[in-house]
CSV table of C-alpha atoms in Angstrom, one decimal:
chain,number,residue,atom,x,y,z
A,1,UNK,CA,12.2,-5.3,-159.5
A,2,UNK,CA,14.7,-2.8,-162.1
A,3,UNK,CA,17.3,-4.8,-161.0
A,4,UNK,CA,16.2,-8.2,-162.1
A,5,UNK,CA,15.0,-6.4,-165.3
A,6,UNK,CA,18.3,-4.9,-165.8
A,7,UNK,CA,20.2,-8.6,-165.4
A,8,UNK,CA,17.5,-10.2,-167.9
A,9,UNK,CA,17.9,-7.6,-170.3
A,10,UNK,CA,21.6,-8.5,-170.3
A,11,UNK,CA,21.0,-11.6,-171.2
A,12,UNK,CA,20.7,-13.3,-167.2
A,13,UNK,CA,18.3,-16.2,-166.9
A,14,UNK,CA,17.2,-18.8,-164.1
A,15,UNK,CA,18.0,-22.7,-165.3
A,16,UNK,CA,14.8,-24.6,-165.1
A,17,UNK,CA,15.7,-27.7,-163.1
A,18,UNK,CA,12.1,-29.0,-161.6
A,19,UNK,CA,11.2,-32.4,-163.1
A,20,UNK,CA,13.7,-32.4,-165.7
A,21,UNK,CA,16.2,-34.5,-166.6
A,22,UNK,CA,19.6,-34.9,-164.9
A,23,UNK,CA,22.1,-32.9,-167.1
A,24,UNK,CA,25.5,-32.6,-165.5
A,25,UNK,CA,26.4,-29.8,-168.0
A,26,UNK,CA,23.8,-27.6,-165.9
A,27,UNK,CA,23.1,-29.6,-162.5
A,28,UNK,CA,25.1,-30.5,-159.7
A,29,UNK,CA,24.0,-33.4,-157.5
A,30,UNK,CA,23.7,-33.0,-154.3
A,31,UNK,CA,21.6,-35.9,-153.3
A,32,UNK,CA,20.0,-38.6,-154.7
A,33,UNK,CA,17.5,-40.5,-152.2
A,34,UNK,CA,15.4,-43.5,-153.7
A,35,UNK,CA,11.8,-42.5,-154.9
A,36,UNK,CA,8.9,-43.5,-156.8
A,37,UNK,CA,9.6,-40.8,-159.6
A,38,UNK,CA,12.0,-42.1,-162.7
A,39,UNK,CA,15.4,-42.4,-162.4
A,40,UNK,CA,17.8,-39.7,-162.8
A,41,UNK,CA,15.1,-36.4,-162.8
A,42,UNK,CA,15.4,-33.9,-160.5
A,43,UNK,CA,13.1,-34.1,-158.0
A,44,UNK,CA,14.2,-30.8,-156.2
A,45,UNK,CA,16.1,-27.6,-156.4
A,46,UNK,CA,18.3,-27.4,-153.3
A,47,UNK,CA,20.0,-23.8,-155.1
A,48,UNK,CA,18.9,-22.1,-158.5
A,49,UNK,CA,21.1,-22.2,-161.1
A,50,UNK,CA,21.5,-19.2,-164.0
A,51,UNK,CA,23.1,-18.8,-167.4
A,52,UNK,CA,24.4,-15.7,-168.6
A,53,UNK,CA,24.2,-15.3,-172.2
A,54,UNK,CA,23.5,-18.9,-172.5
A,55,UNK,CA,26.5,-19.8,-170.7
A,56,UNK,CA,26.5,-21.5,-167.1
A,57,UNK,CA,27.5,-19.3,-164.5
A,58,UNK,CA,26.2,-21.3,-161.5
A,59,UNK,CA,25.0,-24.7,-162.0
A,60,UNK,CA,21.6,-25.8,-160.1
A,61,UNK,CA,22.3,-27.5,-156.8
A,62,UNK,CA,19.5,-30.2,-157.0
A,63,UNK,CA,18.2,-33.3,-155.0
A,64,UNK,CA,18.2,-36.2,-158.1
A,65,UNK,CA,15.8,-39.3,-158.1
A,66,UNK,CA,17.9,-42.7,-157.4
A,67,UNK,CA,14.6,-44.5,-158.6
A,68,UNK,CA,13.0,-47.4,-156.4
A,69,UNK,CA,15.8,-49.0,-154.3
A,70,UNK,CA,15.6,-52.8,-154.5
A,71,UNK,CA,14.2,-53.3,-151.3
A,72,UNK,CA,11.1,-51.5,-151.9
């Protein structure tokens, strides 16, 4: 759409959160169930996140792995 054209012309853009590593500088935790995928990478996006001009002005709300609990 113009609109989202107009924003990323100005410099908007979405962070990239999906199987990346948990960085607190652009992430905010929301949960963090166990799971069979590493330790500490985002698993899902629960709200996209977007810098403007590089700088954060909403972090991603995402669901972060805990890792395999010791009872599994």
């Amino acid at each position: 759409t113009k609109i989202l054209k107009n924003f990323t012309e100005e410099g908007l853009e979405k962070i990239e959160a999906e199987n990346k590593e948990f960085d607190p500088m652009f992430h905010e935790a929301l949960a963090c169930p166990p799971s069979e995928v590493e330790k500490d990478k985002v698993i899902s996006v629960i709200q996209n996140g977007y810098l403007l001009n590089n700088k954060v002005i909403r972090p991603a709300k995402v669901a972060v792995s805990a890792g395999l609990t010791d009872a599994e």
